[in-house]
mmCIF file of C-alpha atoms in Angstrom:
data_model
loop_
_atom_site.group_PDB
_atom_site.id
_atom_site.type_symbol
_atom_site.label_atom_id
_atom_site.label_comp_id
_atom_site.label_asym_id
_atom_site.label_seq_id
_atom_site.Cartn_x
_atom_site.Cartn_y
_atom_site.Cartn_z
ATOM 1 C CA UNK Q 1 10.303 -10.819 14.133
ATOM 2 C CA UNK Q 2 7.929 -9.572 16.770
ATOM 3 C CA UNK Q 3 4.319 -9.291 15.695
ATOM 4 C CA UNK Q 4 1.248 -7.749 17.277
ATOM 5 C CA UNK Q 5 -1.136 -9.887 19.276
ATOM 6 C CA UNK Q 6 -4.296 -9.877 17.197
ATOM 7 C CA UNK Q 7 -7.433 -11.694 16.171
ATOM 8 C CA UNK Q 8 -5.577 -14.444 14.323
ATOM 9 C CA UNK Q 9 -3.632 -15.270 17.502
ATOM 10 C CA UNK Q 10 -6.882 -15.508 19.448
ATOM 11 C CA UNK Q 11 -8.161 -17.946 16.795
ATOM 12 C CA UNK Q 12 -5.025 -20.030 17.177
ATOM 13 C CA UNK Q 13 -5.636 -20.197 20.912
ATOM 14 C CA UNK Q 14 -9.271 -21.165 20.431
ATOM 15 C CA UNK Q 15 -8.160 -23.822 17.963
ATOM 16 C CA UNK Q 16 -5.651 -25.201 20.471
ATOM 17 C CA UNK Q 17 -8.426 -25.451 23.058
ATOM 18 C CA UNK Q 18 -9.934 -28.312 21.025
ATOM 19 C CA UNK Q 19 -6.853 -30.381 21.849
ATOM 20 C CA UNK Q 20 -7.328 -29.528 25.523
ATOM 21 C CA UNK Q 21 -10.902 -30.792 25.307
ATOM 22 C CA UNK Q 22 -9.946 -33.891 23.315
ATOM 23 C CA UNK Q 23 -7.222 -34.752 25.797
ATOM 24 C CA UNK Q 24 -9.651 -34.270 28.623
ATOM 25 C CA UNK Q 25 -12.263 -36.555 27.041
ATOM 26 C CA UNK Q 26 -9.631 -39.216 26.244
ATOM 27 C CA UNK Q 27 -8.140 -39.111 29.746
ATOM 28 C CA UNK Q 28 -11.536 -39.090 31.428
ATOM 29 C CA UNK Q 29 -12.635 -42.107 29.441
ATOM 30 C CA UNK Q 30 -9.441 -44.011 30.358
ATOM 31 C CA UNK Q 31 -9.657 -42.924 33.991
ATOM 32 C CA UNK Q 32 -13.311 -43.997 34.139
ATOM 33 C CA UNK Q 33 -12.556 -47.546 32.993
ATOM 34 C CA UNK Q 34 -9.692 -47.980 35.461
ATOM 35 C CA UNK Q 35 -11.447 -46.031 38.190
ATOM 36 C CA UNK Q 36 -14.583 -48.198 38.037
ATOM 37 C CA UNK Q 37 -12.445 -51.332 38.373
ATOM 38 C CA UNK Q 38 -10.594 -49.792 41.340
ATOM 39 C CA UNK Q 39 -13.865 -48.765 43.011
ATOM 40 C CA UNK Q 40 -15.333 -52.243 42.724
ATOM 41 C CA UNK Q 41 -12.069 -53.842 43.854
ATOM 42 C CA UNK Q 42 -12.177 -51.634 46.975
ATOM 43 C CA UNK Q 43 -15.490 -53.123 48.078
ATOM 44 C CA UNK Q 44 -14.980 -56.798 47.180
ATOM 45 C CA UNK Q 45 -14.981 -59.277 50.075
ATOM 46 C CA UNK Q 46 -11.404 -60.225 49.221
ATOM 47 C CA UNK Q 47 -8.847 -58.581 51.441
ATOM 48 C CA UNK Q 48 -5.810 -58.934 49.110
ATOM 49 C CA UNK Q 49 -7.748 -57.324 46.231
ATOM 50 C CA UNK Q 50 -8.871 -54.448 48.469
ATOM 51 C CA UNK Q 51 -5.277 -53.929 49.690
ATOM 52 C CA UNK Q 52 -3.919 -53.844 46.156
ATOM 53 C CA UNK Q 53 -6.588 -51.342 45.055
ATOM 54 C CA UNK Q 54 -5.934 -49.170 48.141
ATOM 55 C CA UNK Q 55 -2.184 -49.338 47.515
ATOM 56 C CA UNK Q 56 -2.694 -48.246 43.924
ATOM 57 C CA UNK Q 57 -4.737 -45.233 45.063
ATOM 58 C CA UNK Q 58 -2.219 -44.227 47.735
ATOM 59 C CA UNK Q 59 0.711 -44.456 45.277
ATOM 60 C CA UNK Q 60 -1.006 -42.560 42.457
ATOM 61 C CA UNK Q 61 -2.529 -39.841 44.614
ATOM 62 C CA UNK Q 62 0.736 -39.459 46.514
ATOM 63 C CA UNK Q 63 2.751 -38.799 43.348
ATOM 64 C CA UNK Q 64 2.511 -35.410 41.559
ATOM 65 C CA UNK Q 65 0.893 -35.493 38.139
ATOM 66 C CA UNK Q 66 3.940 -33.849 36.646
ATOM 67 C CA UNK Q 67 6.041 -36.809 37.832
ATOM 68 C CA UNK Q 68 3.667 -39.237 36.083
ATOM 69 C CA UNK Q 69 4.063 -37.248 32.879
ATOM 70 C CA UNK Q 70 7.845 -37.374 33.123
ATOM 71 C CA UNK Q 71 7.875 -41.055 34.080
ATOM 72 C CA UNK Q 72 5.812 -42.067 31.057
ATOM 73 C CA UNK Q 73 7.228 -39.646 28.466
ATOM 74 C CA UNK Q 74 10.910 -39.898 29.438
ATOM 75 C CA UNK Q 75 10.968 -43.215 31.320
ATOM 76 C CA UNK Q 76 9.297 -45.585 28.857
ATOM 77 C CA UNK Q 77 11.805 -44.834 26.048
ATOM 78 C CA UNK Q 78 14.581 -46.002 28.390
ATOM 79 C CA UNK Q 79 13.091 -49.505 28.305
ATOM 80 C CA UNK Q 80 12.501 -49.417 24.567
ATOM 81 C CA UNK Q 81 8.915 -48.148 24.493
ATOM 82 C CA UNK Q 82 8.616 -45.015 22.385
ATOM 83 C CA UNK Q 83 5.697 -42.692 23.151
ATOM 84 C CA UNK Q 84 4.650 -39.411 21.648
ATOM 85 C CA UNK Q 85 3.540 -36.457 23.771
ATOM 86 C CA UNK Q 86 -0.133 -37.108 23.095
ATOM 87 C CA UNK Q 87 -0.031 -40.768 24.138
ATOM 88 C CA UNK Q 88 2.121 -39.978 27.177
ATOM 89 C CA UNK Q 89 -0.274 -37.268 28.331
ATOM 90 C CA UNK Q 90 -3.348 -39.443 27.777
ATOM 91 C CA UNK Q 91 -1.881 -42.364 29.737
ATOM 92 C CA UNK Q 92 -0.560 -40.135 32.570
ATOM 93 C CA UNK Q 93 -3.882 -38.354 33.025
ATOM 94 C CA UNK Q 94 -5.791 -41.607 32.798
ATOM 95 C CA UNK Q 95 -3.680 -43.193 35.542
ATOM 96 C CA UNK Q 96 -3.830 -40.099 37.718
ATOM 97 C CA UNK Q 97 -7.551 -39.599 37.215
ATOM 98 C CA UNK Q 98 -8.430 -43.226 37.891
ATOM 99 C CA UNK Q 99 -7.194 -43.007 41.488
ATOM 100 C CA UNK Q 100 -9.487 -40.041 42.193
ATOM 101 C CA UNK Q 101 -12.476 -41.368 40.338
ATOM 102 C CA UNK Q 102 -11.962 -44.750 42.022
ATOM 103 C CA UNK Q 103 -12.242 -43.138 45.443
ATOM 104 C CA UNK Q 104 -15.186 -40.941 44.416
ATOM 105 C CA UNK Q 105 -17.093 -43.923 43.062
ATOM 106 C CA UNK Q 106 -16.150 -46.203 45.971
ATOM 107 C CA UNK Q 107 -17.639 -43.595 48.302
ATOM 108 C CA UNK Q 108 -20.827 -43.526 46.204
ATOM 109 C CA UNK Q 109 -21.098 -47.306 46.270
ATOM 110 C CA UNK Q 110 -20.655 -47.645 50.041
ATOM 111 C CA UNK Q 111 -23.104 -44.778 50.594
ATOM 112 C CA UNK Q 112 -25.941 -47.081 49.557
ATOM 113 C CA UNK Q 113 -27.660 -48.624 52.593
ATOM 114 C CA UNK Q 114 -26.579 -52.162 53.514
ATOM 115 C CA UNK Q 115 -30.201 -53.225 53.331
ATOM 116 C CA UNK Q 116 -30.109 -52.664 49.572
ATOM 117 C CA UNK Q 117 -27.260 -55.147 49.231
ATOM 118 C CA UNK Q 118 -29.138 -57.609 51.447
ATOM 119 C CA UNK Q 119 -32.312 -57.188 49.406
ATOM 120 C CA UNK Q 120 -30.401 -58.018 46.229
ATOM 121 C CA UNK Q 121 -28.845 -61.054 47.860
ATOM 122 C CA UNK Q 122 -32.197 -62.230 49.118
ATOM 123 C CA UNK Q 123 -33.440 -62.275 45.522
ATOM 124 C CA UNK Q 124 -30.625 -64.618 44.614
ATOM 125 C CA UNK Q 125 -28.563 -62.030 42.736
ATOM 126 C CA UNK Q 126 -24.847 -62.504 42.472
ATOM 127 C CA UNK Q 127 -22.490 -59.730 43.555
ATOM 128 C CA UNK Q 128 -22.072 -58.605 39.921
ATOM 129 C CA UNK Q 129 -25.862 -58.557 39.441
ATOM 130 C CA UNK Q 130 -26.380 -56.644 42.703
ATOM 131 C CA UNK Q 131 -23.932 -54.032 41.478
ATOM 132 C CA UNK Q 132 -25.479 -53.836 38.011
ATOM 133 C CA UNK Q 133 -29.156 -53.824 38.894
ATOM 134 C CA UNK Q 134 -29.382 -52.448 42.435
ATOM 135 C CA UNK Q 135 -26.327 -50.592 43.703
ATOM 136 C CA UNK Q 136 -24.780 -48.790 40.733
ATOM 137 C CA UNK Q 137 -28.073 -47.222 39.483
ATOM 138 C CA UNK Q 138 -28.604 -45.718 42.953
ATOM 139 C CA UNK Q 139 -24.985 -44.656 43.450
ATOM 140 C CA UNK Q 140 -24.799 -42.821 40.115
ATOM 141 C CA UNK Q 141 -26.887 -39.910 41.419
ATOM 142 C CA UNK Q 142 -24.566 -39.591 44.421
ATOM 143 C CA UNK Q 143 -21.418 -39.736 42.280
ATOM 144 C CA UNK Q 144 -22.376 -37.280 39.532
ATOM 145 C CA UNK Q 145 -21.647 -33.950 41.338
ATOM 146 C CA UNK Q 146 -18.121 -34.867 42.580
ATOM 147 C CA UNK Q 147 -17.363 -36.526 39.235
ATOM 148 C CA UNK Q 148 -18.250 -33.353 37.362
ATOM 149 C CA UNK Q 149 -16.180 -31.377 39.837
ATOM 150 C CA UNK Q 150 -13.186 -33.629 39.151
ATOM 151 C CA UNK Q 151 -13.738 -33.244 35.387
ATOM 152 C CA UNK Q 152 -13.344 -29.453 35.829
ATOM 153 C CA UNK Q 153 -10.023 -30.057 37.620
ATOM 154 C CA UNK Q 154 -8.941 -32.396 34.860
ATOM 155 C CA UNK Q 155 -9.530 -29.751 32.186
ATOM 156 C CA UNK Q 156 -7.287 -27.328 34.057
ATOM 157 C CA UNK Q 157 -4.656 -29.941 34.845
ATOM 158 C CA UNK Q 158 -4.212 -30.732 31.137
ATOM 159 C CA UNK Q 159 -2.157 -27.524 31.015
ATOM 160 C CA UNK Q 160 0.716 -29.567 32.512
ATOM 161 C CA UNK Q 161 0.998 -31.449 29.216
ATOM 162 C CA UNK Q 162 2.728 -28.354 27.848
ATOM 163 C CA UNK Q 163 5.934 -29.389 29.681
ATOM 164 C CA UNK Q 164 6.356 -32.438 27.415
ATOM 165 C CA UNK Q 165 5.664 -30.449 24.246
ATOM 166 C CA UNK Q 166 2.025 -31.223 23.592
ATOM 167 C CA UNK Q 167 0.532 -28.196 21.838
ATOM 168 C CA UNK Q 168 -2.709 -27.701 23.708
ATOM 169 C CA UNK Q 169 -4.085 -24.387 24.967
ATOM 170 C CA UNK Q 170 -1.341 -23.559 27.461
ATOM 171 C CA UNK Q 171 1.477 -24.560 25.131
ATOM 172 C CA UNK Q 172 -0.064 -22.511 22.324
ATOM 173 C CA UNK Q 173 -0.211 -19.614 24.736
ATOM 174 C CA UNK Q 174 3.488 -19.993 25.467
ATOM 175 C CA UNK Q 175 4.304 -20.001 21.767
ATOM 176 C CA UNK Q 176 2.098 -17.009 21.097
ATOM 177 C CA UNK Q 177 3.571 -15.046 24.015
ATOM 178 C CA UNK Q 178 7.078 -15.758 22.769
ATOM 179 C CA UNK Q 179 6.164 -14.571 19.257
ATOM 180 C CA UNK Q 180 4.279 -11.400 20.236
ATOM 181 C CA UNK Q 181 6.040 -10.382 23.490
ATOM 182 C CA UNK Q 182 2.557 -9.726 24.901
ATOM 183 C CA UNK Q 183 2.395 -12.290 27.691
ATOM 184 C CA UNK Q 184 -0.210 -10.408 29.723
ATOM 185 C CA UNK Q 185 -2.710 -10.189 26.870
ATOM 186 C CA UNK Q 186 -1.991 -13.760 25.779
ATOM 187 C CA UNK Q 187 -2.445 -15.353 29.162
ATOM 188 C CA UNK Q 188 -5.509 -13.263 29.962
ATOM 189 C CA UNK Q 189 -6.982 -14.696 26.769
ATOM 190 C CA UNK Q 190 -5.884 -18.202 27.739
ATOM 191 C CA UNK Q 191 -7.442 -17.779 31.178
ATOM 192 C CA UNK Q 192 -10.730 -16.594 29.615
ATOM 193 C CA UNK Q 193 -10.863 -19.637 27.340
ATOM 194 C CA UNK Q 194 -10.285 -22.005 30.290
ATOM 195 C CA UNK Q 195 -12.992 -20.137 32.185
ATOM 196 C CA UNK Q 196 -15.457 -20.571 29.339
ATOM 197 C CA UNK Q 197 -14.738 -24.314 29.298
ATOM 198 C CA UNK Q 198 -14.919 -24.812 33.054
ATOM 199 C CA UNK Q 199 -17.594 -22.428 34.260
ATOM 200 C CA UNK Q 200 -20.610 -24.203 32.690
ATOM 201 C CA UNK Q 201 -19.461 -27.510 34.207
ATOM 202 C CA UNK Q 202 -18.951 -25.894 37.589
ATOM 203 C CA UNK Q 203 -22.449 -24.415 37.525
ATOM 204 C CA UNK Q 204 -23.903 -27.731 36.449
ATOM 205 C CA UNK Q 205 -22.123 -29.515 39.301
ATOM 206 C CA UNK Q 206 -23.471 -27.035 41.851
ATOM 207 C CA UNK Q 207 -26.943 -27.336 40.379
ATOM 208 C CA UNK Q 208 -26.807 -31.110 40.685
ATOM 209 C CA UNK Q 209 -25.674 -30.834 44.312
ATOM 210 C CA UNK Q 210 -28.609 -28.526 45.106
ATOM 211 C CA UNK Q 211 -31.076 -30.879 43.404
ATOM 212 C CA UNK Q 212 -29.704 -33.877 45.301
ATOM 213 C CA UNK Q 213 -29.909 -32.018 48.606
ATOM 214 C CA UNK Q 214 -33.567 -31.184 47.934
ATOM 215 C CA UNK Q 215 -34.328 -34.752 46.903
ATOM 216 C CA UNK Q 216 -33.000 -36.202 50.176
#
């Protein structure tokens, strides 16, 4: 039975947006852990480690996110590992995001003047201590704007999780459009909700970039 698109449907869409945000937070956390390891591996004075990290980035960035979703959701069960849509999406987005965050943070690390590394070494600090006490605190301010920009992209990319059946904002929009036969109204509402989630972060990112430009 076809129903009218009304306030209750809007509330369902708003409710589904929480799963979009939760997926984003989960994926960003996973991507951050892997991405930090990749960024550090890319600057280590060990060529094989750098090559492995670079190869990981090239493979992940060169493969569409949708393919990663399919590989994990449909591929792992073929080898006896059962995954639900939520876990598959979280892992796929974490892997995909880690390659981009790894490059963003590597760029921030190498942007710090070589003299800062030398100063840390002259104090007898190990490489890990140089990173912890000298380099990372300085590189954070450089990395924040592009990291926030990537977070905005991650929020929008979570819409791809709809293809494996995860009921987040886009999937709820599909279900609502099918039930109301009002796709224009439904997807306009979906677009507005995405905008309300992304716009504040976009403005914050631009504000940070301006502040950093002034501080230089």
